[in-house]
Tab-separated table of C-alpha atoms in Angstrom:
chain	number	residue	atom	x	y	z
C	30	UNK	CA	-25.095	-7.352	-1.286
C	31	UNK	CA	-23.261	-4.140	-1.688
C	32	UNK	CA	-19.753	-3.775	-2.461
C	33	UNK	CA	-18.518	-2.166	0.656
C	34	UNK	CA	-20.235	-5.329	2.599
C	35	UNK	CA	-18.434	-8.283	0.375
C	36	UNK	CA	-15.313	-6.381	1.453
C	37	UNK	CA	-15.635	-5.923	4.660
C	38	UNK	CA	-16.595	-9.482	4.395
C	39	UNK	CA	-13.157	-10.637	2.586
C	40	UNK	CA	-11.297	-8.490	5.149
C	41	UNK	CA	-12.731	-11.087	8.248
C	42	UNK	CA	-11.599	-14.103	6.424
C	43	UNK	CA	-7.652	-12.206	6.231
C	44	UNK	CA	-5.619	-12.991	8.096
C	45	UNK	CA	-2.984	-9.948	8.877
C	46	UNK	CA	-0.547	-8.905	11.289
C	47	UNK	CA	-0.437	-4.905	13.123
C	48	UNK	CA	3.344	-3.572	11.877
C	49	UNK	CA	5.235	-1.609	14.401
C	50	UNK	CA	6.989	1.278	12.589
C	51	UNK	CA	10.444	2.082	13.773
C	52	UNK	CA	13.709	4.059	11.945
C	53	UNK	CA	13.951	1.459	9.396
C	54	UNK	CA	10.598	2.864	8.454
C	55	UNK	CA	10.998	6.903	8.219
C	56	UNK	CA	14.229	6.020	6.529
C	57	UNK	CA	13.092	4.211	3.781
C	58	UNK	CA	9.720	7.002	3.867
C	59	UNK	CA	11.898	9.621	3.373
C	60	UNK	CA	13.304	7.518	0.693
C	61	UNK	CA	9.910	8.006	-1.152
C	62	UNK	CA	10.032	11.833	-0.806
C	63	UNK	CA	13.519	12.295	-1.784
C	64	UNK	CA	13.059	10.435	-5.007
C	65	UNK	CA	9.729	12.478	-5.765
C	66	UNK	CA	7.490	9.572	-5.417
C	67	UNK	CA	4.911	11.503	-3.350
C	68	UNK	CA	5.456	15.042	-1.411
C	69	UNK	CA	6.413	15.924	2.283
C	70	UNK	CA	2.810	16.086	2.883
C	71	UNK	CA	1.893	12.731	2.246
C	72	UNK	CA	4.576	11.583	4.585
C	73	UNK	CA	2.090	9.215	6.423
C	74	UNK	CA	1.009	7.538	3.250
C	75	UNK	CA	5.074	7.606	2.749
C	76	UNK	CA	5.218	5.911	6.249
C	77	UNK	CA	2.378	3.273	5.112
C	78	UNK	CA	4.291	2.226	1.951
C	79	UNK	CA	7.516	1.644	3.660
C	80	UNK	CA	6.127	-0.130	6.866
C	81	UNK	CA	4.177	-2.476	4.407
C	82	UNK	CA	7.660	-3.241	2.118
C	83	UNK	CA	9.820	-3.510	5.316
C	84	UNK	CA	7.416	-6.289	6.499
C	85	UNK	CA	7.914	-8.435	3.560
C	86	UNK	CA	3.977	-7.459	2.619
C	87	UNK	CA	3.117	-8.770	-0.969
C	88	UNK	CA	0.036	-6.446	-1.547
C	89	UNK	CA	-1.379	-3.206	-0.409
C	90	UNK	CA	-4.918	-2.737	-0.744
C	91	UNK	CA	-6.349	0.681	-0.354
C	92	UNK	CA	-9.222	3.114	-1.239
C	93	UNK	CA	-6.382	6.413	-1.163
C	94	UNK	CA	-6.512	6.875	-5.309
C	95	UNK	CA	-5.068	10.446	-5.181
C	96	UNK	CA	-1.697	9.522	-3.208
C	97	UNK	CA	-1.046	5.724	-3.548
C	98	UNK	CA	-3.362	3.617	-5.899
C	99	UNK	CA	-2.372	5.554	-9.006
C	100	UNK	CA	0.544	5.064	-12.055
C	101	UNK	CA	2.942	7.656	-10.729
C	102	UNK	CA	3.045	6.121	-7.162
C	103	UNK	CA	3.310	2.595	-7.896
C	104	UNK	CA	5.927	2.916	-10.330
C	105	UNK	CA	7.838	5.174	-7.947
C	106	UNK	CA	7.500	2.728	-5.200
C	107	UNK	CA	8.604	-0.183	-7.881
C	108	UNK	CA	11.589	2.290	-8.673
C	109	UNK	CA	12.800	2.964	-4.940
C	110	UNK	CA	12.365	-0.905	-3.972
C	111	UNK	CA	14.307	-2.421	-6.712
C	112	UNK	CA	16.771	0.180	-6.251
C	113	UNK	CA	16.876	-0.584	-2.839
C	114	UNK	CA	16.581	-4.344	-2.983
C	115	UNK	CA	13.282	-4.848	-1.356
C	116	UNK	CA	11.132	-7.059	-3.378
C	117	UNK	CA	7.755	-6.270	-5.165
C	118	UNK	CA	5.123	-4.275	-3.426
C	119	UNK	CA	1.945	-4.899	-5.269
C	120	UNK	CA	-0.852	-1.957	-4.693
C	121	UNK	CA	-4.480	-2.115	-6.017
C	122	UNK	CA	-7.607	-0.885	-5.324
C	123	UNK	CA	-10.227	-3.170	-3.251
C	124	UNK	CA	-11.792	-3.846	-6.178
C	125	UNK	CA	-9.292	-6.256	-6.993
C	126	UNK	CA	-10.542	-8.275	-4.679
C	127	UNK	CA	-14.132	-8.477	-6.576
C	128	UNK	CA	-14.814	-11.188	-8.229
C	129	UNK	CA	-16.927	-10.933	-11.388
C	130	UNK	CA	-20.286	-12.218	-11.368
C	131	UNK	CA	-20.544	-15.930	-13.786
């Protein structure tokens, strides 16, 4: 089976909820650009981040390696939510949800 197919497979048995954005949300975005976590152009991705925390989300899971799934996002994200007094956002790559062959 290929890998995109055992994903798309986990993603069916998940559970998940649509999250309305609202001020709450571009606040704590803009959060993310002020404190250099990612640039005004990746405001969306911004957007994503802060709808996910604001929604009490333990986990983001996503294929976007250049502006989330890398060091210097997740530990700026880490940075802003402590400092803010959200609690742990957790963000990995879908292979995390692999499980290795026995």
């Amino acid at each position: 089976m290929e890998k995109r197919e055992i994903l798309l497979d986990y993603l069916d048995q998940i559970e998940y909820n649509i999250i309305e954005t609202d001020e709450n949300t571009v606040s704590l975005a803009e959060k993310f650009i002020d404190f250099g976590v990612l640039k005004r152009k990746s405001y969306d991705d911004c957007r994503h981040i802060a709808a996910a925390v604001l929604a009490g989300c333990d986990i983001i899971i996503s294929w976007n390696f250049k502006h989330i799934v890398n060091v210097k996002t997740i530990q700026g994200v880490k940075a802003v939510t402590t400092y803010e007094g959200y609690k742990d956002l957790m963000i990995y790559p879908p292979s995390a949800l692999l499980r290795e062959e026995e």
